[in-house]
Every structure is written in structure tokens, then in C-alpha cells.
mmCIF file of C-alpha atoms in Angstrom:
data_model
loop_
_atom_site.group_PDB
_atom_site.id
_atom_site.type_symbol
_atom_site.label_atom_id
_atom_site.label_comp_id
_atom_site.label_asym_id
_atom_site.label_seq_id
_atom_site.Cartn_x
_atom_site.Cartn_y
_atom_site.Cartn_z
ATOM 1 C CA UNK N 9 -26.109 0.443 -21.460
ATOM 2 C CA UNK N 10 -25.302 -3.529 -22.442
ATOM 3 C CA UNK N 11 -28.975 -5.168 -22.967
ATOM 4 C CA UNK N 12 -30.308 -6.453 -19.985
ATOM 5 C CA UNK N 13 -28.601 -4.361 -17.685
ATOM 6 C CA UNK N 14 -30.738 -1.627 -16.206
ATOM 7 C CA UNK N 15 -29.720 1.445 -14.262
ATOM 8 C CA UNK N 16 -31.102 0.128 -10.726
ATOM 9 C CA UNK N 17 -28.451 -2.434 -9.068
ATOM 10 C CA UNK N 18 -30.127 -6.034 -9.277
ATOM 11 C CA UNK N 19 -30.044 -8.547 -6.285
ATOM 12 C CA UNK N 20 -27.003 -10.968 -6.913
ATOM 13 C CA UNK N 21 -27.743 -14.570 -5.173
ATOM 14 C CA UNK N 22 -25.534 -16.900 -5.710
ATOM 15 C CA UNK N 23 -22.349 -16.732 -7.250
ATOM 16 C CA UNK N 24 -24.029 -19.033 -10.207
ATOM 17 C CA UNK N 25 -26.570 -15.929 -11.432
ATOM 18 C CA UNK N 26 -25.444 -14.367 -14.494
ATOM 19 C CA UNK N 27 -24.889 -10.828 -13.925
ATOM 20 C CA UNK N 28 -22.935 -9.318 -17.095
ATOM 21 C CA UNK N 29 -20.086 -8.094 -15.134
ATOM 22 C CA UNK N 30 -21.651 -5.913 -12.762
ATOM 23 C CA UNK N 31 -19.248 -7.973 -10.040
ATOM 24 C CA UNK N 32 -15.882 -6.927 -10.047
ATOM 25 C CA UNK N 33 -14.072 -9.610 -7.341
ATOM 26 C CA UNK N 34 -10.737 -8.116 -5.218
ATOM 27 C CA UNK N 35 -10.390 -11.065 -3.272
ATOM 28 C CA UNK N 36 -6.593 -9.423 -1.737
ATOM 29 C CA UNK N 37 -8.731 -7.202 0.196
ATOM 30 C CA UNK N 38 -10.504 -10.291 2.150
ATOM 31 C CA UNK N 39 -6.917 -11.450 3.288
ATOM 32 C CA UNK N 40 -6.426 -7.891 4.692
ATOM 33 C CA UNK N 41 -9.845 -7.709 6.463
ATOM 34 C CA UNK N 42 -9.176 -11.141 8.401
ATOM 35 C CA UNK N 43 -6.259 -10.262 9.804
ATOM 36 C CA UNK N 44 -3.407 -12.047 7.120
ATOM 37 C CA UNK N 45 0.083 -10.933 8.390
ATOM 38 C CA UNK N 46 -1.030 -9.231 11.147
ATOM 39 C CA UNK N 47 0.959 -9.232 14.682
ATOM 40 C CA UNK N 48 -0.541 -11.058 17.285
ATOM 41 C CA UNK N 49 1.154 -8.758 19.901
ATOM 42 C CA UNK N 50 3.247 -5.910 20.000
ATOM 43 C CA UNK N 51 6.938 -6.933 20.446
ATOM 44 C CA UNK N 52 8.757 -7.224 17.387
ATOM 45 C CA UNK N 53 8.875 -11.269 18.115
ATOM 46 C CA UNK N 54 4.526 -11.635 17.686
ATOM 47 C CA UNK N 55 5.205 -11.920 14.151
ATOM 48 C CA UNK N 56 5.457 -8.326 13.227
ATOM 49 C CA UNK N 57 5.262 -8.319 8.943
ATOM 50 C CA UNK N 58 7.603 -4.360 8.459
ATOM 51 C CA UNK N 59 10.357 -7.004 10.956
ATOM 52 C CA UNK N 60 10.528 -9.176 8.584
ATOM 53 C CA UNK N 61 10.546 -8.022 5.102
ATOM 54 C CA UNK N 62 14.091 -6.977 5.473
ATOM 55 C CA UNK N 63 15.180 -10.441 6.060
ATOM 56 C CA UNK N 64 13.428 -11.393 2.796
ATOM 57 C CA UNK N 65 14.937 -10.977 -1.038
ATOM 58 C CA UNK N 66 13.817 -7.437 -2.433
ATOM 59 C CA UNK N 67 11.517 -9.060 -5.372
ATOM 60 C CA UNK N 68 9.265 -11.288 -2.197
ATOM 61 C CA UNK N 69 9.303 -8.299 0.080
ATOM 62 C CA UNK N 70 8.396 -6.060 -2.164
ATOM 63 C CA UNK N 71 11.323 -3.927 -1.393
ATOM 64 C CA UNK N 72 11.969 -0.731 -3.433
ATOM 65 C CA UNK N 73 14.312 0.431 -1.957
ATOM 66 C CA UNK N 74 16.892 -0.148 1.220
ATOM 67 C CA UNK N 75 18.988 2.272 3.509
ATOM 68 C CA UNK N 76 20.361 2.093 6.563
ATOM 69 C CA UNK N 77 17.657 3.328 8.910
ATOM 70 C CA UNK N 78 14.590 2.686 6.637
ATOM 71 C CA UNK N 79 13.286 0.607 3.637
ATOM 72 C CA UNK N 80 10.437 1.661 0.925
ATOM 73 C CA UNK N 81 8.137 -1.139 0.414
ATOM 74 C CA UNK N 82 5.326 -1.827 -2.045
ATOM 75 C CA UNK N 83 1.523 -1.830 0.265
ATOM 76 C CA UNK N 84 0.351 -5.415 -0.420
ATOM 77 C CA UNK N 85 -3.238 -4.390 0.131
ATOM 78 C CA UNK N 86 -2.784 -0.810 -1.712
ATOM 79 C CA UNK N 87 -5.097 2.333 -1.801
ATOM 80 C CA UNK N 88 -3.767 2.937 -5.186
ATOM 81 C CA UNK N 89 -0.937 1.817 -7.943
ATOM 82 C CA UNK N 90 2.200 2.444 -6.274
ATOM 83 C CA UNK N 91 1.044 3.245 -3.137
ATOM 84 C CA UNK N 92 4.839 2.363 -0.849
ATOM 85 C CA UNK N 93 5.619 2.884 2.845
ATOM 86 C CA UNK N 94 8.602 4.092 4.117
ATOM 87 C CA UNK N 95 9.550 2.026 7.276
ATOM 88 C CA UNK N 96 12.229 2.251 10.043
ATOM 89 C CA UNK N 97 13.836 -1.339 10.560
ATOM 90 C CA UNK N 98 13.950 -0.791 14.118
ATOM 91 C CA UNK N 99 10.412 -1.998 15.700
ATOM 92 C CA UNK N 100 9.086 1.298 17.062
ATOM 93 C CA UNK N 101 5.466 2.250 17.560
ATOM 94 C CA UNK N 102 5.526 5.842 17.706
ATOM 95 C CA UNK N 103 6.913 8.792 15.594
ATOM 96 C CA UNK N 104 8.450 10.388 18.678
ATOM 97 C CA UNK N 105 10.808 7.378 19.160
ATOM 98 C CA UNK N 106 12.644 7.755 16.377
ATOM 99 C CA UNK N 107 16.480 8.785 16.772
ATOM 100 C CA UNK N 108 17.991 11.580 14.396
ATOM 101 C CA UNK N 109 19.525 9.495 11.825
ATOM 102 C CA UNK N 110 16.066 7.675 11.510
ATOM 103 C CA UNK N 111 14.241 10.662 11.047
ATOM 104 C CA UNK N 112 16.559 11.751 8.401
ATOM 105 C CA UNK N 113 16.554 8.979 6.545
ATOM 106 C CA UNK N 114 12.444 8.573 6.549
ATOM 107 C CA UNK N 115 12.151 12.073 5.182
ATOM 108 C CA UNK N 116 14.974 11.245 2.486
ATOM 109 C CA UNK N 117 13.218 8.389 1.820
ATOM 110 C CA UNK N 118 9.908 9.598 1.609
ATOM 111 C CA UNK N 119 11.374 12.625 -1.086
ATOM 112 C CA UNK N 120 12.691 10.073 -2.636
ATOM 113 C CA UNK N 121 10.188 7.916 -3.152
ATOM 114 C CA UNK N 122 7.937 10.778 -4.552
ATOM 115 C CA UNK N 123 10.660 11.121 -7.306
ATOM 116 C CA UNK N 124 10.633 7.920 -7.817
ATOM 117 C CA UNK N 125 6.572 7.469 -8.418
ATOM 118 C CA UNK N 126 6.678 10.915 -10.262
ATOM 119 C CA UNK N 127 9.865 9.451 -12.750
ATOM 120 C CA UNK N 128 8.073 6.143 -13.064
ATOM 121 C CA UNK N 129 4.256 6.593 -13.205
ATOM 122 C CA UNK N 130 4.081 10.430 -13.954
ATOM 123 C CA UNK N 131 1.702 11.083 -10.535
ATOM 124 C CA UNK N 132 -0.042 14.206 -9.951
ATOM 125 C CA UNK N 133 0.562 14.174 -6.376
ATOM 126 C CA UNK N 134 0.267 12.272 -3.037
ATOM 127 C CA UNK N 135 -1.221 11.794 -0.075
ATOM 128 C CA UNK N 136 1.536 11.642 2.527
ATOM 129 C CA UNK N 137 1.011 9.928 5.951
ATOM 130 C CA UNK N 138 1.132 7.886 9.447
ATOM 131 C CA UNK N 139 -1.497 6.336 11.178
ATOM 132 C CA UNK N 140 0.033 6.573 15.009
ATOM 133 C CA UNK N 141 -2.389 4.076 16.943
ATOM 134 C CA UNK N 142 -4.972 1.731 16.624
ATOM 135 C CA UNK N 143 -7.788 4.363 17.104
ATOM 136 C CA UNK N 144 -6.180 6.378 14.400
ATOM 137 C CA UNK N 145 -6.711 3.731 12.295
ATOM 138 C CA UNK N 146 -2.790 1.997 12.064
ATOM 139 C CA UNK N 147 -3.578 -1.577 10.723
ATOM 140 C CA UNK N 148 -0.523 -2.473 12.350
ATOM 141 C CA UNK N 149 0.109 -0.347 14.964
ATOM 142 C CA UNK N 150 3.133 -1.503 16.955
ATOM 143 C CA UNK N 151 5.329 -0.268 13.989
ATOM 144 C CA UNK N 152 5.655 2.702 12.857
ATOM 145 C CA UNK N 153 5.106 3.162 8.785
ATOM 146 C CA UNK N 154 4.449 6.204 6.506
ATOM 147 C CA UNK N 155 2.485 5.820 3.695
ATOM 148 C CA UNK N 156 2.963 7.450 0.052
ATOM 149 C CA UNK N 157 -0.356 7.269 -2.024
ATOM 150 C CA UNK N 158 0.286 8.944 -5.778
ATOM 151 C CA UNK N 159 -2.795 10.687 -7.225
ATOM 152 C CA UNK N 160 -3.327 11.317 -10.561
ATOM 153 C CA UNK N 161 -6.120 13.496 -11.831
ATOM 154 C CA UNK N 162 -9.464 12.066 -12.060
ATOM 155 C CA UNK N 163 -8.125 9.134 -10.393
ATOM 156 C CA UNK N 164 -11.212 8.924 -7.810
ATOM 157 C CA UNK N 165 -13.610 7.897 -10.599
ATOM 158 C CA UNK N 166 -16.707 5.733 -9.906
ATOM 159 C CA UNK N 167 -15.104 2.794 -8.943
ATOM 160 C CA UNK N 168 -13.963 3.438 -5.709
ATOM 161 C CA UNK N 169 -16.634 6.483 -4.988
ATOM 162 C CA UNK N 170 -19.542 4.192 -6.135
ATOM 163 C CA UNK N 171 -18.182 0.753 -6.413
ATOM 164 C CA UNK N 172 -16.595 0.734 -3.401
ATOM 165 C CA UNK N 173 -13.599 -0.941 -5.258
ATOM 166 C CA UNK N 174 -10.053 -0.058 -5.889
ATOM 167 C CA UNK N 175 -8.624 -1.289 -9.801
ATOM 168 C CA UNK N 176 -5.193 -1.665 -9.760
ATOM 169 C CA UNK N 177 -3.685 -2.373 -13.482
ATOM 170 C CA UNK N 178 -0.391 -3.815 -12.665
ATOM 171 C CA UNK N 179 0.930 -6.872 -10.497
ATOM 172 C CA UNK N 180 2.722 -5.602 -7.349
ATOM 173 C CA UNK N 181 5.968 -7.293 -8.705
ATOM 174 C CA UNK N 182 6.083 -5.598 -11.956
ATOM 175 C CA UNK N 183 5.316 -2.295 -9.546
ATOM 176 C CA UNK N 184 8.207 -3.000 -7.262
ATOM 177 C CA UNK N 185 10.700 -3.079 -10.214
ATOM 178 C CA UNK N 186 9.636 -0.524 -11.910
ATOM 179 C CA UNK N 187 9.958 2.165 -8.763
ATOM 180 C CA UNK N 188 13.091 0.394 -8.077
ATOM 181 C CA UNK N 189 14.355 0.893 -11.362
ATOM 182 C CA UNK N 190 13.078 4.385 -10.991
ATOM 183 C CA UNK N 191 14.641 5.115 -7.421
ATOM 184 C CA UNK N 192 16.883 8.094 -7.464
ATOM 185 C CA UNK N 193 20.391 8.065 -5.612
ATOM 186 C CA UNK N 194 21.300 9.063 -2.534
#
């Protein structure tokens, strides 16, 4: 224990108070929380965010990867290091709407990517999902995204079970390049 810390959590006012590091700031997650590149409607024209990081350079969007259905993208508010979504470029809400060839390609992509996050960051394992609606907790709902989270062991230590706070060691830039360097071939 550093001297002058105790064991019981102190009452922080003001962000003048000394406090020997017992903050730890992620100001990204604010942006997320009010609403930063969030639709304002559904149609792909209210500003959708997965609509328009195609049109962008790989290294801004964050793109790992690119096919011809679907694209891998770095999360810009992630759960974890390396956590990417595999998204269809067409704007659909709903797994069910989907054609063949996207479907394919998502589950290509999503093998893929797990290669790719197992070659380039040696994870344990993943959580693997969609969010289909609002009420199932979609932060953007009116486009369908899967979401690859790599796990390593022990990787749920105290600071996001008692903190409440993710660390993420690496910039999402040096991230992107690395999985992309990492991406197998078709």
C-alpha cells in the first residue's frame, strides 16, 4: 500500500485534490455515452458511422480488413484490445436480411478475423456476437454489426470487475495495422 492511501475509497472533490492515482481517466468512453457518431435516424442517409467508414482510407476508418460484402473494423470505444466488428456494407438492420453471399462472407470474415487476433495478439478466445435491436442493447441499431472480443486468461482482473474501467495498452492505429498485417488470405 503507497503511504497515505488506505484500503477504504476516499471522497474525490474536485479535480484539484491530490489523490495518488487512485483516478484512472478514459475520457473515449464519455464521447460514446453522449451519443458521438451516432445516427440520428435509421436510413443509411441520418449519418449512419458502419456507411461511412468504407468511404474513408483504411488507417482513419480503422479498417482491417475489406471484402466484397463485409469489412472488419477496429471498435473505437472497445471492450477490450482488439476488439473488431465484422460489418456488411449494405445498411441492413437485421441478421435475417442478409443475402447468401453476405452471410458467407461475415462468417469468413469473422474466422478470419479470429486468426488474425490469435496470429497477432496470441488470444485465448472470444466472445462472438450481435446485438439485433435497441432493447438488446445495439448502440447502433439500424446496422447490423458482429462483434469479436479476444480474451486472454486472467484478462477480467480488477480493473474492469472493481474499477469499472477498461485499460487498453495500445493506440487503435497501431491495433489496426497490426491485425491488418496479421489478416490471413482469402
Amino acid at each position: 500500500m503507497l503511504a497515505g492511501m488506505t484500503s477504504e475509497p476516499e471522497q474525490q472533490i474536485g479535480v484539484g485534490t491530490p489523490d495518488a492515482f487512485q483516478r484512472l481517466w478514459t475520457p473515449h468512453r464519455m464521447a460514446y455515452i453522449q451519443g458521438e457518431n451516432k445516427p440520428t435516424g435509421p436510413e443509411a442517409g441520418d449519418g449512419c458511422p458502419f456507411c461511412g467508414i468504407p468511404e474513408k482510407s483504411d488507417e482513419d476508418g480503422l479498417v482491417v480488413a475489406r471484402g466484397a460484402q463485409v469489412y472488419a473494423v477496429l471498435n473505437l470505444y472497445p471492450y477490450n484490445g482488439g476488439h473488431l466488428m465484422v460489418v456488411p456494407y449494405r445498411h441492413v438492420a437485421d441478421y435475417t436480411e442478409l443475402d447468401g453471399p453476405e452471410t458467407a462472407e461475415l462468417a469468413d470474415f469473422t474466422k478470419r478475423a479470429m486468426r488474425a487476433l490469435r496470429a497477432a495478439s496470441g488470444a485465448h478466445g472470444f466472445n462472438i456476437g450481435m446485438n439485433q435491436g435497441a432493447v438488446a442493447g445495439a448502440g447502433i441499431a439500424a446496422h447490423l454489426h458482429q462483434h469479436l472480443v479476444p480474451r486472454w486468461g486472467g484478462d477480467a482482473n480488477f480493473m474492469p470487475v472493481v474499477g469499472h474501467t477498461r485499460v487498453l495498452p495500445q493506440l487503435l492505429a497501431d491495433t489496426r495495422k497490426m491485425l491488418a498485417d496479421a489478416w490471413p488470405a482469402a
